[in-house]
Amino acid sequence: MRTTDTTNYSAGAVGVQALIDAVPQLANVSNVSGEQIANTGSENVNSTILLKLSHSANTLLCADNSTTDGLVITHGTDTLEETAFFLDLTVNCHKPVVVVGAMRPSTAISADGPANLLEAVTLAASSSAQDRGAMVVLNDRIGSAFYTQKTNGNTLDTFKAVEQGYLGGFLSTKPFFYYPPARPTFKRDFDLSNITDLPKVDVLYGSQDFDGKLVAASVANGAKGVIVAGTGAGSLSTSAEPYVEAALEAGVPVVLAAKPANGASPPGDTSYIKSGYINPVKSRLQLQLALATGLTFDEIRSLFEGDLRESMGL
């Protein structure tokens, strides 16, 4: 029996083949096959799973002998934006990657998962989806993985890029786009073919009375980089600055992102790095990738700040 309870359920309990079998209409759209990379709630997704997923995606889609036209990743919504962003930066060919989830469990009245999955597969099979990077599909909307984030913990219309907008949507499960393919201004690509692990990067949450000792604690605990979700447009209290400076002197990059859901942490005359329009959790992933691929501090600063500095005339 279907239930009205949409909050108490076990995430990651349904395997990929069961998801496919639950939507027989997929057979009318594409020749679909499933591979189980992981089966867990998305709060448990870690760097090991992300690397495995990226390596598998590049093999399936980008190899010279590939016969796969598109890829759909089913994912819990708690950290969906992080996985989608990671794949956007690390799957290096023109074929579509679509990350899809559901806000209601399969046991609920009017569960949204089957329709979302059908639309995601339809999009991945469409030639119009090529050269658009990774995309997020939920609630009849198509979003860029680079900018899309979860904006509400409960409602169906949660995945948005408020300032950048949607790429397109669906009518009768068929995709359409508002614009031709375009590359996000601040996006960079990373080749992970020889990368087997990612360095530890912590995210700290800025607030009044923010204790800079947390930065030191992260470094002492093995962090190779630190993201601070700074107040407002990525600001840092004067009391925390000595701890950030100590981390920088120890060779640990510190990036100040903006805590609000929208707006930039703009570059300026600071020893630490500002993240621009990349939010804290996505900044963490980009810093992990930068460190894993051997970028220097100046190269990491350019990665986060370069295009925005140029736009601002700095």
PDB file of C-alpha atoms in Angstrom:
ATOM      1  CA  MET A   1       0.000   0.000   0.000  1.00  0.00           C
ATOM      2  CA  ARG A   2       1.221   3.487  -0.853  1.00  0.00           C
ATOM      3  CA  THR A   3       1.837   5.777   2.078  1.00  0.00           C
ATOM      4  CA  THR A   4       1.538   9.481   2.760  1.00  0.00           C
ATOM      5  CA  ASP A   5       4.844   9.432   4.649  1.00  0.00           C
ATOM      6  CA  THR A   6       7.527  11.104   2.515  1.00  0.00           C
ATOM      7  CA  THR A   7      10.151  11.636   5.221  1.00  0.00           C
ATOM      8  CA  ASN A   8      10.696   8.300   6.991  1.00  0.00           C
ATOM      9  CA  TYR A   9      12.201   5.772   4.606  1.00  0.00           C
ATOM     10  CA  SER A  10      15.433   3.879   3.914  1.00  0.00           C
ATOM     11  CA  ALA A  11      17.574   5.556   1.263  1.00  0.00           C
ATOM     12  CA  GLY A  12      19.637   3.445  -1.119  1.00  0.00           C
ATOM     13  CA  ALA A  13      17.480   0.359  -0.605  1.00  0.00           C
ATOM     14  CA  VAL A  14      16.503  -0.299  -4.244  1.00  0.00           C
ATOM     15  CA  GLY A  15      19.009  -1.689  -6.745  1.00  0.00           C
ATOM     16  CA  VAL A  16      19.539  -0.351 -10.246  1.00  0.00           C
ATOM     17  CA  GLN A  17      17.856  -3.261 -12.038  1.00  0.00           C
ATOM     18  CA  ALA A  18      14.756  -2.909  -9.868  1.00  0.00           C
ATOM     19  CA  LEU A  19      14.615   0.786 -10.792  1.00  0.00           C
ATOM     20  CA  ILE A  20      14.824  -0.073 -14.484  1.00  0.00           C
ATOM     21  CA  ASP A  21      12.217  -2.828 -14.231  1.00  0.00           C
ATOM     22  CA  ALA A  22       9.794  -0.463 -12.491  1.00  0.00           C
ATOM     23  CA  VAL A  23       9.624   1.756 -15.610  1.00  0.00           C
ATOM     24  CA  PRO A  24       8.825  -0.511 -18.604  1.00  0.00           C
ATOM     25  CA  GLN A  25       8.420   2.585 -20.808  1.00  0.00           C
ATOM     26  CA  LEU A  26      12.217   2.845 -20.861  1.00  0.00           C
ATOM     27  CA  ALA A  27      12.238   0.103 -23.500  1.00  0.00           C
ATOM     28  CA  ASN A  28      10.454   2.492 -25.865  1.00  0.00           C
ATOM     29  CA  VAL A  29      13.193   5.093 -25.462  1.00  0.00           C
ATOM     30  CA  SER A  30      16.526   3.319 -25.436  1.00  0.00           C
ATOM     31  CA  ASN A  31      18.371   0.038 -25.064  1.00  0.00           C
ATOM     32  CA  VAL A  32      19.045   0.390 -21.337  1.00  0.00           C
ATOM     33  CA  SER A  33      21.488  -1.668 -19.276  1.00  0.00           C
ATOM     34  CA  GLY A  34      22.364  -1.094 -15.629  1.00  0.00           C
ATOM     35  CA  GLU A  35      25.555  -1.269 -13.603  1.00  0.00           C
ATOM     36  CA  GLN A  36      25.589  -1.069  -9.800  1.00  0.00           C
ATOM     37  CA  ILE A  37      28.481   1.178  -8.733  1.00  0.00           C
ATOM     38  CA  ALA A  38      27.168   1.621  -5.187  1.00  0.00           C
ATOM     39  CA  ASN A  39      23.896   1.148  -3.328  1.00  0.00           C
ATOM     40  CA  THR A  40      23.810   3.519  -0.377  1.00  0.00           C
ATOM     41  CA  GLY A  41      22.202   6.696   0.859  1.00  0.00           C
ATOM     42  CA  SER A  42      23.890   9.653  -0.801  1.00  0.00           C
ATOM     43  CA  GLU A  43      25.069  10.994   2.559  1.00  0.00           C
ATOM     44  CA  ASN A  44      27.476   8.025   2.476  1.00  0.00           C
ATOM     45  CA  VAL A  45      28.923   8.738  -0.973  1.00  0.00           C
ATOM     46  CA  ASN A  46      32.659   9.365  -0.612  1.00  0.00           C
ATOM     47  CA  SER A  47      35.728  10.055  -2.723  1.00  0.00           C
ATOM     48  CA  THR A  48      36.261   6.357  -3.418  1.00  0.00           C
ATOM     49  CA  ILE A  49      32.791   6.031  -4.919  1.00  0.00           C
ATOM     50  CA  LEU A  50      33.170   9.273  -6.896  1.00  0.00           C
ATOM     51  CA  LEU A  51      36.439   8.119  -8.452  1.00  0.00           C
ATOM     52  CA  LYS A  52      34.981   4.724  -9.316  1.00  0.00           C
ATOM     53  CA  LEU A  53      31.969   6.408 -10.883  1.00  0.00           C
ATOM     54  CA  SER A  54      34.078   8.847 -12.911  1.00  0.00           C
ATOM     55  CA  HIS A  55      36.452   6.148 -14.149  1.00  0.00           C
ATOM     56  CA  SER A  56      33.529   3.945 -15.155  1.00  0.00           C
ATOM     57  CA  ALA A  57      31.757   6.832 -16.896  1.00  0.00           C
ATOM     58  CA  ASN A  58      34.851   7.725 -18.914  1.00  0.00           C
ATOM     59  CA  THR A  59      35.336   4.091 -19.942  1.00  0.00           C
ATOM     60  CA  LEU A  60      31.711   3.622 -20.969  1.00  0.00           C
ATOM     61  CA  LEU A  61      31.289   6.922 -22.779  1.00  0.00           C
ATOM     62  CA  CYS A  62      34.656   8.217 -23.914  1.00  0.00           C
ATOM     63  CA  ALA A  63      36.684   5.166 -24.964  1.00  0.00           C
ATOM     64  CA  ASP A  64      37.443   4.913 -28.687  1.00  0.00           C
ATOM     65  CA  ASN A  65      35.411   1.699 -28.946  1.00  0.00           C
ATOM     66  CA  SER A  66      32.443   3.007 -26.914  1.00  0.00           C
ATOM     67  CA  THR A  67      28.973   1.988 -28.087  1.00  0.00           C
ATOM     68  CA  THR A  68      27.190   3.900 -25.302  1.00  0.00           C
ATOM     69  CA  ASP A  69      25.394   7.096 -26.348  1.00  0.00           C
ATOM     70  CA  GLY A  70      24.602   8.506 -22.901  1.00  0.00           C
ATOM     71  CA  LEU A  71      24.791   7.774 -19.207  1.00  0.00           C
ATOM     72  CA  VAL A  72      22.214   8.122 -16.429  1.00  0.00           C
ATOM     73  CA  ILE A  73      23.293   8.121 -12.769  1.00  0.00           C
ATOM     74  CA  THR A  74      20.533   7.433 -10.225  1.00  0.00           C
ATOM     75  CA  HIS A  75      21.399   9.151  -6.972  1.00  0.00           C
ATOM     76  CA  GLY A  76      19.978  10.173  -3.632  1.00  0.00           C
ATOM     77  CA  THR A  77      19.198  13.880  -3.525  1.00  0.00           C
ATOM     78  CA  ASP A  78      21.110  14.793  -0.337  1.00  0.00           C
ATOM     79  CA  THR A  79      24.465  15.035  -2.136  1.00  0.00           C
ATOM     80  CA  LEU A  80      23.332  14.734  -5.747  1.00  0.00           C
ATOM     81  CA  GLU A  81      24.656  18.199  -6.629  1.00  0.00           C
ATOM     82  CA  GLU A  82      28.144  17.181  -5.502  1.00  0.00           C
ATOM     83  CA  THR A  83      28.331  14.031  -7.614  1.00  0.00           C
ATOM     84  CA  ALA A  84      26.869  15.837 -10.627  1.00  0.00           C
ATOM     85  CA  PHE A  85      29.452  18.641 -10.310  1.00  0.00           C
ATOM     86  CA  PHE A  86      32.288  16.127  -9.929  1.00  0.00           C
ATOM     87  CA  LEU A  87      31.237  14.289 -13.090  1.00  0.00           C
ATOM     88  CA  ASP A  88      30.831  17.552 -14.961  1.00  0.00           C
ATOM     89  CA  LEU A  89      34.500  18.319 -14.313  1.00  0.00           C
ATOM     90  CA  THR A  90      35.878  14.818 -14.904  1.00  0.00           C
ATOM     91  CA  VAL A  91      33.947  13.101 -17.717  1.00  0.00           C
ATOM     92  CA  ASN A  92      35.855  14.288 -20.747  1.00  0.00           C
ATOM     93  CA  CYS A  93      33.844  13.764 -23.909  1.00  0.00           C
ATOM     94  CA  HIS A  94      30.814  15.256 -25.659  1.00  0.00           C
ATOM     95  CA  LYS A  95      28.295  12.581 -24.657  1.00  0.00           C
ATOM     96  CA  PRO A  96      25.606  13.399 -22.062  1.00  0.00           C
ATOM     97  CA  VAL A  97      25.787  12.467 -18.408  1.00  0.00           C
ATOM     98  CA  VAL A  98      22.455  12.849 -16.599  1.00  0.00           C
ATOM     99  CA  VAL A  99      22.164  12.634 -12.813  1.00  0.00           C
ATOM    100  CA  VAL A 100      18.651  11.928 -11.550  1.00  0.00           C
ATOM    101  CA  GLY A 101      16.974  11.404  -8.191  1.00  0.00           C
ATOM    102  CA  ALA A 102      13.609  11.559  -6.486  1.00  0.00           C
ATOM    103  CA  MET A 103      12.284  13.662  -3.650  1.00  0.00           C
ATOM    104  CA  ARG A 104       9.582  11.176  -2.700  1.00  0.00           C
ATOM    105  CA  PRO A 105      10.277   7.543  -1.837  1.00  0.00           C
ATOM    106  CA  SER A 106       8.947   4.773  -4.075  1.00  0.00           C
ATOM    107  CA  THR A 107       6.516   3.827  -1.310  1.00  0.00           C
ATOM    108  CA  ALA A 108       4.777   7.224  -1.348  1.00  0.00           C
ATOM    109  CA  ILE A 109       1.598   8.311  -3.056  1.00  0.00           C
ATOM    110  CA  SER A 110       2.573  10.096  -6.279  1.00  0.00           C
ATOM    111  CA  ALA A 111       6.216   9.042  -6.115  1.00  0.00           C
ATOM    112  CA  ASP A 112       8.264  11.111  -8.565  1.00  0.00           C
ATOM    113  CA  GLY A 113      11.080   8.632  -9.202  1.00  0.00           C
ATOM    114  CA  PRO A 114       9.674   6.702 -12.209  1.00  0.00           C
ATOM    115  CA  ALA A 115       8.821   9.835 -14.205  1.00  0.00           C
ATOM    116  CA  ASN A 116      12.170  11.412 -13.374  1.00  0.00           C
ATOM    117  CA  LEU A 117      14.014   8.276 -14.503  1.00  0.00           C
ATOM    118  CA  LEU A 118      12.076   8.090 -17.769  1.00  0.00           C
ATOM    119  CA  GLU A 119      12.869  11.722 -18.518  1.00  0.00           C
ATOM    120  CA  ALA A 120      16.535  11.258 -17.624  1.00  0.00           C
ATOM    121  CA  VAL A 121      16.934   8.298 -19.979  1.00  0.00           C
ATOM    122  CA  THR A 122      15.047  10.130 -22.716  1.00  0.00           C
ATOM    123  CA  LEU A 123      17.410  13.064 -22.323  1.00  0.00           C
ATOM    124  CA  ALA A 124      20.551  10.896 -22.308  1.00  0.00           C
ATOM    125  CA  ALA A 125      19.378   9.243 -25.545  1.00  0.00           C
ATOM    126  CA  SER A 126      18.778  12.574 -27.285  1.00  0.00           C
ATOM    127  CA  SER A 127      21.346  14.003 -29.694  1.00  0.00           C
ATOM    128  CA  SER A 128      20.341  17.479 -28.480  1.00  0.00           C
ATOM    129  CA  ALA A 129      21.907  16.641 -25.097  1.00  0.00           C
ATOM    130  CA  GLN A 130      25.436  16.354 -26.464  1.00  0.00           C
ATOM    131  CA  ASP A 131      28.141  18.911 -25.617  1.00  0.00           C
ATOM    132  CA  ARG A 132      26.262  20.164 -22.543  1.00  0.00           C
ATOM    133  CA  GLY A 133      28.329  18.517 -19.833  1.00  0.00           C
ATOM    134  CA  ALA A 134      26.657  16.747 -16.924  1.00  0.00           C
ATOM    135  CA  MET A 135      23.028  17.633 -16.258  1.00  0.00           C
ATOM    136  CA  VAL A 136      20.597  17.270 -13.364  1.00  0.00           C
ATOM    137  CA  VAL A 137      17.028  16.090 -14.049  1.00  0.00           C
ATOM    138  CA  LEU A 138      14.136  16.291 -11.582  1.00  0.00           C
ATOM    139  CA  ASN A 139      10.622  17.716 -11.640  1.00  0.00           C
ATOM    140  CA  ASP A 140      10.450  18.214 -15.442  1.00  0.00           C
ATOM    141  CA  ARG A 141      13.552  20.446 -15.392  1.00  0.00           C
ATOM    142  CA  ILE A 142      17.040  20.182 -16.888  1.00  0.00           C
ATOM    143  CA  GLY A 143      19.798  21.940 -14.958  1.00  0.00           C
ATOM    144  CA  SER A 144      23.519  22.401 -15.500  1.00  0.00           C
ATOM    145  CA  ALA A 145      25.428  20.248 -13.013  1.00  0.00           C
ATOM    146  CA  PHE A 146      27.971  23.039 -12.649  1.00  0.00           C
ATOM    147  CA  TYR A 147      25.523  25.475 -11.077  1.00  0.00           C
ATOM    148  CA  THR A 148      22.474  23.469  -9.935  1.00  0.00           C
ATOM    149  CA  GLN A 149      22.074  22.916  -6.201  1.00  0.00           C
ATOM    150  CA  LYS A 150      19.482  21.589  -3.796  1.00  0.00           C
ATOM    151  CA  THR A 151      17.552  24.563  -2.443  1.00  0.00           C
ATOM    152  CA  ASN A 152      14.836  22.900  -0.347  1.00  0.00           C
ATOM    153  CA  GLY A 153      15.029  19.840   1.870  1.00  0.00           C
ATOM    154  CA  ASN A 154      11.525  18.586   1.119  1.00  0.00           C
ATOM    155  CA  THR A 155       9.740  19.927  -1.961  1.00  0.00           C
ATOM    156  CA  LEU A 156       9.791  18.546  -5.495  1.00  0.00           C
ATOM    157  CA  ASP A 157      11.057  21.771  -7.098  1.00  0.00           C
ATOM    158  CA  THR A 158      14.251  21.823  -5.072  1.00  0.00           C
ATOM    159  CA  PHE A 159      17.039  21.571  -7.677  1.00  0.00           C
ATOM    160  CA  LYS A 160      17.709  25.001  -9.130  1.00  0.00           C
ATOM    161  CA  ALA A 161      20.347  27.420 -10.322  1.00  0.00           C
ATOM    162  CA  VAL A 162      18.521  30.540  -9.221  1.00  0.00           C
ATOM    163  CA  GLU A 163      20.756  33.098 -10.942  1.00  0.00           C
ATOM    164  CA  GLN A 164      21.901  31.037 -13.940  1.00  0.00           C
ATOM    165  CA  GLY A 165      18.541  29.415 -14.734  1.00  0.00           C
ATOM    166  CA  TYR A 166      17.574  26.067 -16.250  1.00  0.00           C
ATOM    167  CA  LEU A 167      18.997  24.662 -19.471  1.00  0.00           C
ATOM    168  CA  GLY A 168      15.606  23.314 -20.489  1.00  0.00           C
ATOM    169  CA  GLY A 169      12.734  21.092 -19.477  1.00  0.00           C
ATOM    170  CA  PHE A 170      10.326  18.367 -20.560  1.00  0.00           C
ATOM    171  CA  LEU A 171       6.914  18.318 -22.201  1.00  0.00           C
ATOM    172  CA  SER A 172       5.196  14.921 -22.250  1.00  0.00           C
ATOM    173  CA  THR A 173       8.560  13.443 -21.120  1.00  0.00           C
ATOM    174  CA  LYS A 174      10.331  14.839 -24.214  1.00  0.00           C
ATOM    175  CA  PRO A 175      13.297  17.181 -23.593  1.00  0.00           C
ATOM    176  CA  PHE A 176      13.698  20.672 -24.982  1.00  0.00           C
ATOM    177  CA  PHE A 177      16.421  23.277 -24.485  1.00  0.00           C
ATOM    178  CA  TYR A 178      16.158  27.037 -24.215  1.00  0.00           C
ATOM    179  CA  TYR A 179      19.635  27.598 -25.662  1.00  0.00           C
ATOM    180  CA  PRO A 180      22.228  25.841 -27.831  1.00  0.00           C
ATOM    181  CA  PRO A 181      25.088  24.082 -26.011  1.00  0.00           C
ATOM    182  CA  ALA A 182      27.358  26.389 -24.009  1.00  0.00           C
ATOM    183  CA  ARG A 183      30.178  25.892 -21.570  1.00  0.00           C
ATOM    184  CA  PRO A 184      29.926  27.433 -18.071  1.00  0.00           C
ATOM    185  CA  THR A 185      32.296  30.381 -17.847  1.00  0.00           C
ATOM    186  CA  PHE A 186      34.248  29.157 -14.815  1.00  0.00           C
ATOM    187  CA  LYS A 187      34.409  25.463 -15.670  1.00  0.00           C
ATOM    188  CA  ARG A 188      37.675  23.550 -15.927  1.00  0.00           C
ATOM    189  CA  ASP A 189      38.268  19.918 -16.932  1.00  0.00           C
ATOM    190  CA  PHE A 190      40.312  17.358 -15.009  1.00  0.00           C
ATOM    191  CA  ASP A 191      41.826  14.114 -16.295  1.00  0.00           C
ATOM    192  CA  LEU A 192      41.564  11.445 -13.586  1.00  0.00           C
ATOM    193  CA  SER A 193      42.774   8.510 -15.651  1.00  0.00           C
ATOM    194  CA  ASN A 194      45.867   8.137 -13.428  1.00  0.00           C
ATOM    195  CA  ILE A 195      44.307   9.318 -10.151  1.00  0.00           C
ATOM    196  CA  THR A 196      43.528   6.624  -7.561  1.00  0.00           C
ATOM    197  CA  ASP A 197      42.632   8.729  -4.521  1.00  0.00           C
ATOM    198  CA  LEU A 198      41.657  12.267  -3.585  1.00  0.00           C
ATOM    199  CA  PRO A 199      43.217  14.354  -0.796  1.00  0.00           C
ATOM    200  CA  LYS A 200      41.221  15.251   2.299  1.00  0.00           C
ATOM    201  CA  VAL A 201      39.583  18.690   2.147  1.00  0.00           C
ATOM    202  CA  ASP A 202      37.334  19.953   4.951  1.00  0.00           C
ATOM    203  CA  VAL A 203      34.444  22.426   4.829  1.00  0.00           C
ATOM    204  CA  LEU A 204      33.988  24.760   7.817  1.00  0.00           C
ATOM    205  CA  TYR A 205      30.850  26.820   8.391  1.00  0.00           C
ATOM    206  CA  GLY A 206      31.324  30.509   9.069  1.00  0.00           C
ATOM    207  CA  SER A 207      29.222  32.374  11.630  1.00  0.00           C
ATOM    208  CA  GLN A 208      29.456  34.916  14.388  1.00  0.00           C
ATOM    209  CA  ASP A 209      32.106  33.769  16.892  1.00  0.00           C
ATOM    210  CA  PHE A 210      33.653  31.516  14.238  1.00  0.00           C
ATOM    211  CA  ASP A 211      36.599  29.821  15.916  1.00  0.00           C
ATOM    212  CA  GLY A 212      39.705  29.973  13.705  1.00  0.00           C
ATOM    213  CA  LYS A 213      41.153  27.103  15.699  1.00  0.00           C
ATOM    214  CA  LEU A 214      38.886  24.868  13.598  1.00  0.00           C
ATOM    215  CA  VAL A 215      41.151  25.611  10.630  1.00  0.00           C
ATOM    216  CA  ALA A 216      44.164  24.484  12.645  1.00  0.00           C
ATOM    217  CA  ALA A 217      42.270  21.398  13.800  1.00  0.00           C
ATOM    218  CA  SER A 218      41.473  20.452  10.210  1.00  0.00           C
ATOM    219  CA  VAL A 219      45.112  20.754   9.209  1.00  0.00           C
ATOM    220  CA  ALA A 220      46.208  18.750  12.270  1.00  0.00           C
ATOM    221  CA  ASN A 221      43.679  16.077  11.298  1.00  0.00           C
ATOM    222  CA  GLY A 222      45.255  15.655   7.880  1.00  0.00           C
ATOM    223  CA  ALA A 223      43.350  18.086   5.675  1.00  0.00           C
ATOM    224  CA  LYS A 224      45.360  19.109   2.612  1.00  0.00           C
ATOM    225  CA  GLY A 225      42.958  21.953   1.909  1.00  0.00           C
ATOM    226  CA  VAL A 226      40.230  23.852   3.767  1.00  0.00           C
ATOM    227  CA  ILE A 227      37.048  25.490   2.522  1.00  0.00           C
ATOM    228  CA  VAL A 228      35.405  28.079   4.745  1.00  0.00           C
ATOM    229  CA  ALA A 229      31.766  28.881   3.986  1.00  0.00           C
ATOM    230  CA  GLY A 230      32.291  32.523   4.827  1.00  0.00           C
ATOM    231  CA  THR A 231      29.588  34.904   5.982  1.00  0.00           C
ATOM    232  CA  GLY A 232      27.990  37.099   3.335  1.00  0.00           C
ATOM    233  CA  ALA A 233      30.160  37.199   0.231  1.00  0.00           C
ATOM    234  CA  GLY A 234      32.797  34.925   1.747  1.00  0.00           C
ATOM    235  CA  SER A 235      34.079  37.116   4.567  1.00  0.00           C
ATOM    236  CA  LEU A 236      36.397  36.017   7.371  1.00  0.00           C
ATOM    237  CA  SER A 237      36.587  37.422  10.895  1.00  0.00           C
ATOM    238  CA  THR A 238      39.812  39.141  11.916  1.00  0.00           C
ATOM    239  CA  SER A 239      40.187  36.711  14.819  1.00  0.00           C
ATOM    240  CA  ALA A 240      40.296  33.779  12.380  1.00  0.00           C
ATOM    241  CA  GLU A 241      42.834  35.325  10.023  1.00  0.00           C
ATOM    242  CA  PRO A 242      45.971  34.219  11.944  1.00  0.00           C
ATOM    243  CA  TYR A 243      44.853  30.588  11.775  1.00  0.00           C
ATOM    244  CA  VAL A 244      44.209  30.854   8.047  1.00  0.00           C
ATOM    245  CA  GLU A 245      47.605  32.466   7.549  1.00  0.00           C
ATOM    246  CA  ALA A 246      49.249  29.646   9.512  1.00  0.00           C
ATOM    247  CA  ALA A 247      47.553  27.068   7.295  1.00  0.00           C
ATOM    248  CA  LEU A 248      48.732  28.889   4.170  1.00  0.00           C
ATOM    249  CA  GLU A 249      52.284  29.044   5.502  1.00  0.00           C
ATOM    250  CA  ALA A 250      52.103  25.291   6.067  1.00  0.00           C
ATOM    251  CA  GLY A 251      51.241  24.829   2.390  1.00  0.00           C
ATOM    252  CA  VAL A 252      47.533  24.140   2.918  1.00  0.00           C
ATOM    253  CA  PRO A 253      45.304  26.137   0.529  1.00  0.00           C
ATOM    254  CA  VAL A 254      42.334  27.872   2.160  1.00  0.00           C
ATOM    255  CA  VAL A 255      39.367  28.878  -0.004  1.00  0.00           C
ATOM    256  CA  LEU A 256      36.658  31.263   1.173  1.00  0.00           C
ATOM    257  CA  ALA A 257      33.284  30.482  -0.413  1.00  0.00           C
ATOM    258  CA  ALA A 258      30.007  32.339   0.103  1.00  0.00           C
ATOM    259  CA  LYS A 259      27.671  30.823   2.691  1.00  0.00           C
ATOM    260  CA  PRO A 260      24.468  32.207   1.075  1.00  0.00           C
ATOM    261  CA  ALA A 261      22.946  29.993  -1.619  1.00  0.00           C
ATOM    262  CA  ASN A 262      23.398  32.654  -4.305  1.00  0.00           C
ATOM    263  CA  GLY A 263      25.978  35.250  -5.211  1.00  0.00           C
ATOM    264  CA  ALA A 264      29.759  35.241  -5.428  1.00  0.00           C
ATOM    265  CA  SER A 265      32.718  35.219  -3.090  1.00  0.00           C
ATOM    266  CA  PRO A 266      34.590  37.764  -5.235  1.00  0.00           C
ATOM    267  CA  PRO A 267      38.370  37.919  -5.515  1.00  0.00           C
ATOM    268  CA  GLY A 268      40.307  40.728  -3.885  1.00  0.00           C
ATOM    269  CA  ASP A 269      43.618  41.471  -2.201  1.00  0.00           C
ATOM    270  CA  THR A 270      43.675  38.476   0.149  1.00  0.00           C
ATOM    271  CA  SER A 271      46.279  35.829   0.853  1.00  0.00           C
ATOM    272  CA  TYR A 272      43.587  33.162   0.818  1.00  0.00           C
ATOM    273  CA  ILE A 273      41.603  32.182  -2.286  1.00  0.00           C
ATOM    274  CA  LYS A 274      38.009  33.228  -3.064  1.00  0.00           C
ATOM    275  CA  SER A 275      35.692  30.743  -4.750  1.00  0.00           C
ATOM    276  CA  GLY A 276      33.686  33.052  -7.016  1.00  0.00           C
ATOM    277  CA  TYR A 277      30.296  31.549  -7.912  1.00  0.00           C
ATOM    278  CA  ILE A 278      31.169  28.014  -6.780  1.00  0.00           C
ATOM    279  CA  ASN A 279      29.401  27.077  -3.552  1.00  0.00           C
ATOM    280  CA  PRO A 280      31.218  25.562  -0.548  1.00  0.00           C
ATOM    281  CA  VAL A 281      30.607  21.856  -1.207  1.00  0.00           C
ATOM    282  CA  LYS A 282      31.476  22.196  -4.884  1.00  0.00           C
ATOM    283  CA  SER A 283      34.543  24.247  -3.988  1.00  0.00           C
ATOM    284  CA  ARG A 284      35.660  21.321  -1.833  1.00  0.00           C
ATOM    285  CA  LEU A 285      35.475  18.957  -4.815  1.00  0.00           C
ATOM    286  CA  GLN A 286      37.273  21.365  -7.133  1.00  0.00           C
ATOM    287  CA  LEU A 287      40.055  21.856  -4.584  1.00  0.00           C
ATOM    288  CA  GLN A 288      40.378  18.084  -4.177  1.00  0.00           C
ATOM    289  CA  LEU A 289      40.732  17.728  -7.942  1.00  0.00           C
ATOM    290  CA  ALA A 290      43.242  20.568  -8.146  1.00  0.00           C
ATOM    291  CA  LEU A 291      45.415  19.053  -5.422  1.00  0.00           C
ATOM    292  CA  ALA A 292      45.129  15.520  -6.812  1.00  0.00           C
ATOM    293  CA  THR A 293      46.297  16.652 -10.242  1.00  0.00           C
ATOM    294  CA  GLY A 294      49.289  18.564  -8.841  1.00  0.00           C
ATOM    295  CA  LEU A 295      48.290  22.199  -9.297  1.00  0.00           C
ATOM    296  CA  THR A 296      50.402  24.773  -7.476  1.00  0.00           C
ATOM    297  CA  PHE A 297      48.915  27.371  -5.115  1.00  0.00           C
ATOM    298  CA  ASP A 298      49.048  30.055  -7.811  1.00  0.00           C
ATOM    299  CA  GLU A 299      47.406  27.696 -10.294  1.00  0.00           C
ATOM    300  CA  ILE A 300      44.681  26.896  -7.770  1.00  0.00           C
ATOM    301  CA  ARG A 301      44.068  30.608  -7.223  1.00  0.00           C
ATOM    302  CA  SER A 302      43.789  31.087 -10.975  1.00  0.00           C
ATOM    303  CA  LEU A 303      41.421  28.116 -11.186  1.00  0.00           C
ATOM    304  CA  PHE A 304      39.000  29.703  -8.730  1.00  0.00           C
ATOM    305  CA  GLU A 305      39.572  33.399  -9.371  1.00  0.00           C
ATOM    306  CA  GLY A 306      41.111  33.877 -12.808  1.00  0.00           C
ATOM    307  CA  ASP A 307      38.083  34.407 -15.045  1.00  0.00           C
ATOM    308  CA  LEU A 308      36.274  36.502 -12.465  1.00  0.00           C
ATOM    309  CA  ARG A 309      39.347  38.680 -11.885  1.00  0.00           C
ATOM    310  CA  GLU A 310      39.511  39.302 -15.626  1.00  0.00           C
ATOM    311  CA  SER A 311      35.808  40.144 -15.773  1.00  0.00           C
ATOM    312  CA  MET A 312      36.214  42.555 -12.837  1.00  0.00           C
ATOM    313  CA  GLY A 313      39.314  44.163 -14.327  1.00  0.00           C
ATOM    314  CA  LEU A 314      41.527  43.152 -11.388  1.00  0.00           C
TER     315      LEU A 314
END
